[in-house]
């Protein structure tokens, strides 16, 4: 079953990040598994969400992959558009986790200089879904994540499929080896959604 994956990169990242490139390379080697969409997102939350809403309307992806802050965005979009989402060390409370980044910033992937303010934190708060549908999600977490607390994700996505890798970090070094399981999860999600024959 071929899918169309929309990959949402994390904070201060982009399509040139190693994990995004690993995903693209794996899907090129396994074309039957699907295609990849991987946009460069605006550093401003409301603008990033506008980009994603337009892309979903135009390209109609069938699954989301979100890393870190991208996992937060993927959660909001999964609930709104009823899409399965694979979350890699997702940000749970980005308005809290990004507090110490307020002010001028430079994205090393794009060369863009920008400024994050408190209004952008409020934009993140407004995006959080009121409730989650656990069956939509596959969580991939590393216990050595020095950026985010993996235990918060375990609690927040209780009931969702979860794979916790002991000793793996925020980047999730094992990501390429986990991609076959990602594809199986998405395919199985749609098999479960299909009406019973007869």
PDB file of C-alpha atoms in Angstrom, residues 8-158:
ATOM      1  CA  UNK A   8       7.478  17.914   9.692  1.00  0.00           C
ATOM      2  CA  UNK A   9      10.944  18.873  10.874  1.00  0.00           C
ATOM      3  CA  UNK A  10      11.743  20.180  14.318  1.00  0.00           C
ATOM      4  CA  UNK A  11      12.746  23.541  15.765  1.00  0.00           C
ATOM      5  CA  UNK A  12      15.768  25.174  14.067  1.00  0.00           C
ATOM      6  CA  UNK A  13      15.802  22.388  11.486  1.00  0.00           C
ATOM      7  CA  UNK A  14      14.746  21.741   7.910  1.00  0.00           C
ATOM      8  CA  UNK A  15      14.499  19.252   5.033  1.00  0.00           C
ATOM      9  CA  UNK A  16      18.320  19.138   4.951  1.00  0.00           C
ATOM     10  CA  UNK A  17      18.492  17.604   8.432  1.00  0.00           C
ATOM     11  CA  UNK A  18      19.960  14.119   8.671  1.00  0.00           C
ATOM     12  CA  UNK A  19      16.698  12.476   9.763  1.00  0.00           C
ATOM     13  CA  UNK A  20      14.743  14.058   6.909  1.00  0.00           C
ATOM     14  CA  UNK A  21      17.418  12.969   4.420  1.00  0.00           C
ATOM     15  CA  UNK A  22      17.437   9.456   5.864  1.00  0.00           C
ATOM     16  CA  UNK A  23      13.667   9.278   5.393  1.00  0.00           C
ATOM     17  CA  UNK A  24      13.892  10.484   1.803  1.00  0.00           C
ATOM     18  CA  UNK A  25      16.707   8.051   1.006  1.00  0.00           C
ATOM     19  CA  UNK A  26      14.845   5.086   2.496  1.00  0.00           C
ATOM     20  CA  UNK A  27      11.676   5.835   0.545  1.00  0.00           C
ATOM     21  CA  UNK A  28      13.704   6.210  -2.650  1.00  0.00           C
ATOM     22  CA  UNK A  29      15.106   2.734  -2.012  1.00  0.00           C
ATOM     23  CA  UNK A  30      11.600   1.386  -1.280  1.00  0.00           C
ATOM     24  CA  UNK A  31       9.370   3.238  -3.781  1.00  0.00           C
ATOM     25  CA  UNK A  32       6.422   0.908  -3.197  1.00  0.00           C
ATOM     26  CA  UNK A  33       6.216   2.198   0.388  1.00  0.00           C
ATOM     27  CA  UNK A  34       5.274   5.708  -0.670  1.00  0.00           C
ATOM     28  CA  UNK A  35       6.371   9.255  -1.421  1.00  0.00           C
ATOM     29  CA  UNK A  36       7.725  11.991   0.822  1.00  0.00           C
ATOM     30  CA  UNK A  37       6.742  15.627   1.178  1.00  0.00           C
ATOM     31  CA  UNK A  38       9.173  17.594   3.328  1.00  0.00           C
ATOM     32  CA  UNK A  39       8.644  21.377   3.303  1.00  0.00           C
ATOM     33  CA  UNK A  40      10.800  23.995   4.965  1.00  0.00           C
ATOM     34  CA  UNK A  41       8.509  25.350   7.666  1.00  0.00           C
ATOM     35  CA  UNK A  42       8.304  28.946   8.780  1.00  0.00           C
ATOM     36  CA  UNK A  43       9.922  29.524  12.192  1.00  0.00           C
ATOM     37  CA  UNK A  44       6.712  31.263  13.260  1.00  0.00           C
ATOM     38  CA  UNK A  45       4.056  28.771  14.460  1.00  0.00           C
ATOM     39  CA  UNK A  46       0.963  30.364  12.917  1.00  0.00           C
ATOM     40  CA  UNK A  47       2.698  30.755   9.559  1.00  0.00           C
ATOM     41  CA  UNK A  48       4.007  27.189   9.701  1.00  0.00           C
ATOM     42  CA  UNK A  49       0.496  25.894  10.340  1.00  0.00           C
ATOM     43  CA  UNK A  50      -0.889  27.949   7.448  1.00  0.00           C
ATOM     44  CA  UNK A  51       1.764  26.421   5.190  1.00  0.00           C
ATOM     45  CA  UNK A  52       0.840  22.938   6.330  1.00  0.00           C
ATOM     46  CA  UNK A  53      -2.897  23.427   5.968  1.00  0.00           C
ATOM     47  CA  UNK A  54      -2.400  24.602   2.383  1.00  0.00           C
ATOM     48  CA  UNK A  55      -0.043  21.740   1.599  1.00  0.00           C
ATOM     49  CA  UNK A  56      -2.480  19.176   3.008  1.00  0.00           C
ATOM     50  CA  UNK A  57      -5.299  20.650   0.923  1.00  0.00           C
ATOM     51  CA  UNK A  58      -3.190  20.581  -2.236  1.00  0.00           C
ATOM     52  CA  UNK A  59      -1.132  17.392  -1.838  1.00  0.00           C
ATOM     53  CA  UNK A  60      -3.458  15.276   0.330  1.00  0.00           C
ATOM     54  CA  UNK A  61      -0.854  13.333   2.322  1.00  0.00           C
ATOM     55  CA  UNK A  62      -2.049  10.095   3.884  1.00  0.00           C
ATOM     56  CA  UNK A  63       0.288  10.109   6.908  1.00  0.00           C
ATOM     57  CA  UNK A  64       2.337  12.510   9.018  1.00  0.00           C
ATOM     58  CA  UNK A  65       5.826  12.127  10.457  1.00  0.00           C
ATOM     59  CA  UNK A  66       6.775  14.760  13.017  1.00  0.00           C
ATOM     60  CA  UNK A  67      10.036  15.240  14.879  1.00  0.00           C
ATOM     61  CA  UNK A  68      10.228  17.302  18.092  1.00  0.00           C
ATOM     62  CA  UNK A  69       8.284  20.539  17.422  1.00  0.00           C
ATOM     63  CA  UNK A  70       7.142  18.900  14.192  1.00  0.00           C
ATOM     64  CA  UNK A  71       5.575  16.202  16.349  1.00  0.00           C
ATOM     65  CA  UNK A  72       3.480  18.851  18.085  1.00  0.00           C
ATOM     66  CA  UNK A  73       2.335  20.227  14.735  1.00  0.00           C
ATOM     67  CA  UNK A  74       1.664  16.695  13.479  1.00  0.00           C
ATOM     68  CA  UNK A  75      -0.572  16.019  16.478  1.00  0.00           C
ATOM     69  CA  UNK A  76      -2.710  19.092  15.811  1.00  0.00           C
ATOM     70  CA  UNK A  77      -3.016  18.171  12.139  1.00  0.00           C
ATOM     71  CA  UNK A  78      -3.676  14.478  12.810  1.00  0.00           C
ATOM     72  CA  UNK A  79      -6.680  15.316  14.961  1.00  0.00           C
ATOM     73  CA  UNK A  80      -8.031  17.920  12.545  1.00  0.00           C
ATOM     74  CA  UNK A  81      -7.584  15.855   9.382  1.00  0.00           C
ATOM     75  CA  UNK A  82      -7.951  12.372  10.899  1.00  0.00           C
ATOM     76  CA  UNK A  83      -4.542  11.224   9.731  1.00  0.00           C
ATOM     77  CA  UNK A  84      -2.154   8.707  11.291  1.00  0.00           C
ATOM     78  CA  UNK A  85       0.985  10.293  12.720  1.00  0.00           C
ATOM     79  CA  UNK A  86       4.398   8.926  13.634  1.00  0.00           C
ATOM     80  CA  UNK A  87       5.952  11.107  16.338  1.00  0.00           C
ATOM     81  CA  UNK A  88       9.701  11.141  16.989  1.00  0.00           C
ATOM     82  CA  UNK A  89      10.499  12.534  20.444  1.00  0.00           C
ATOM     83  CA  UNK A  90       7.617  15.012  20.111  1.00  0.00           C
ATOM     84  CA  UNK A  91       7.407  18.325  21.931  1.00  0.00           C
ATOM     85  CA  UNK A  92       4.467  18.195  24.351  1.00  0.00           C
ATOM     86  CA  UNK A  93       4.558  21.719  25.802  1.00  0.00           C
ATOM     87  CA  UNK A  94       6.536  23.737  23.232  1.00  0.00           C
ATOM     88  CA  UNK A  95       5.397  27.055  24.683  1.00  0.00           C
ATOM     89  CA  UNK A  96       7.301  26.053  27.833  1.00  0.00           C
ATOM     90  CA  UNK A  97      10.208  24.286  26.144  1.00  0.00           C
ATOM     91  CA  UNK A  98      10.971  27.227  23.829  1.00  0.00           C
ATOM     92  CA  UNK A  99      10.883  29.920  26.532  1.00  0.00           C
ATOM     93  CA  UNK A 100      14.667  30.177  26.719  1.00  0.00           C
ATOM     94  CA  UNK A 101      14.873  30.677  22.932  1.00  0.00           C
ATOM     95  CA  UNK A 102      12.846  33.902  22.959  1.00  0.00           C
ATOM     96  CA  UNK A 103      14.686  36.666  21.145  1.00  0.00           C
ATOM     97  CA  UNK A 104      16.872  36.744  18.018  1.00  0.00           C
ATOM     98  CA  UNK A 105      17.711  33.388  16.406  1.00  0.00           C
ATOM     99  CA  UNK A 106      19.558  32.043  13.366  1.00  0.00           C
ATOM    100  CA  UNK A 107      18.531  28.842  11.561  1.00  0.00           C
ATOM    101  CA  UNK A 108      21.757  27.060  10.551  1.00  0.00           C
ATOM    102  CA  UNK A 109      19.975  25.091   7.817  1.00  0.00           C
ATOM    103  CA  UNK A 110      18.364  28.031   6.024  1.00  0.00           C
ATOM    104  CA  UNK A 111      20.556  30.947   7.081  1.00  0.00           C
ATOM    105  CA  UNK A 112      17.402  32.791   8.171  1.00  0.00           C
ATOM    106  CA  UNK A 113      17.583  35.312  10.997  1.00  0.00           C
ATOM    107  CA  UNK A 114      14.356  35.796  12.925  1.00  0.00           C
ATOM    108  CA  UNK A 115      12.979  36.635  16.353  1.00  0.00           C
ATOM    109  CA  UNK A 116      10.697  34.546  18.552  1.00  0.00           C
ATOM    110  CA  UNK A 117       8.386  36.425  20.896  1.00  0.00           C
ATOM    111  CA  UNK A 118       5.770  35.605  23.501  1.00  0.00           C
ATOM    112  CA  UNK A 119       3.047  36.015  20.885  1.00  0.00           C
ATOM    113  CA  UNK A 120       4.498  32.991  19.109  1.00  0.00           C
ATOM    114  CA  UNK A 121       4.239  30.953  22.302  1.00  0.00           C
ATOM    115  CA  UNK A 122       0.545  31.888  22.470  1.00  0.00           C
ATOM    116  CA  UNK A 123       0.136  30.677  18.902  1.00  0.00           C
ATOM    117  CA  UNK A 124       1.428  27.279  20.019  1.00  0.00           C
ATOM    118  CA  UNK A 125      -0.980  27.158  22.965  1.00  0.00           C
ATOM    119  CA  UNK A 126      -3.892  27.832  20.605  1.00  0.00           C
ATOM    120  CA  UNK A 127      -2.928  24.862  18.409  1.00  0.00           C
ATOM    121  CA  UNK A 128      -3.091  22.184  21.097  1.00  0.00           C
ATOM    122  CA  UNK A 129      -5.972  19.750  20.444  1.00  0.00           C
ATOM    123  CA  UNK A 130      -8.582  19.451  23.175  1.00  0.00           C
ATOM    124  CA  UNK A 131      -8.360  15.652  23.019  1.00  0.00           C
ATOM    125  CA  UNK A 132      -6.277  12.957  21.370  1.00  0.00           C
ATOM    126  CA  UNK A 133      -7.247   9.793  19.516  1.00  0.00           C
ATOM    127  CA  UNK A 134      -4.564   7.306  20.635  1.00  0.00           C
ATOM    128  CA  UNK A 135      -5.064   4.927  17.700  1.00  0.00           C
ATOM    129  CA  UNK A 136      -3.759   7.593  15.319  1.00  0.00           C
ATOM    130  CA  UNK A 137      -0.282   7.704  16.849  1.00  0.00           C
ATOM    131  CA  UNK A 138       2.963   5.748  16.853  1.00  0.00           C
ATOM    132  CA  UNK A 139       5.474   7.235  19.307  1.00  0.00           C
ATOM    133  CA  UNK A 140       9.213   6.680  18.933  1.00  0.00           C
ATOM    134  CA  UNK A 141      11.132   7.851  21.985  1.00  0.00           C
ATOM    135  CA  UNK A 142      14.706   7.787  23.245  1.00  0.00           C
ATOM    136  CA  UNK A 143      15.446   7.611  26.964  1.00  0.00           C
ATOM    137  CA  UNK A 144      18.687   9.604  26.522  1.00  0.00           C
ATOM    138  CA  UNK A 145      16.892  12.577  24.952  1.00  0.00           C
ATOM    139  CA  UNK A 146      18.658  15.599  26.453  1.00  0.00           C
ATOM    140  CA  UNK A 147      16.162  18.067  24.933  1.00  0.00           C
ATOM    141  CA  UNK A 148      12.748  16.704  25.932  1.00  0.00           C
ATOM    142  CA  UNK A 149      11.532  14.416  28.722  1.00  0.00           C
ATOM    143  CA  UNK A 150      10.410  11.187  27.060  1.00  0.00           C
ATOM    144  CA  UNK A 151       8.265  10.307  30.110  1.00  0.00           C
ATOM    145  CA  UNK A 152       5.975  13.271  29.406  1.00  0.00           C
ATOM    146  CA  UNK A 153       5.297  11.884  25.937  1.00  0.00           C
ATOM    147  CA  UNK A 154       4.548   8.421  27.345  1.00  0.00           C
ATOM    148  CA  UNK A 155       1.932   9.932  29.659  1.00  0.00           C
ATOM    149  CA  UNK A 156       0.524  12.420  27.155  1.00  0.00           C
ATOM    150  CA  UNK A 157      -0.041   9.771  24.483  1.00  0.00           C
ATOM    151  CA  UNK A 158      -1.260   7.045  26.826  1.00  0.00           C
TER     152      UNK A 158
END
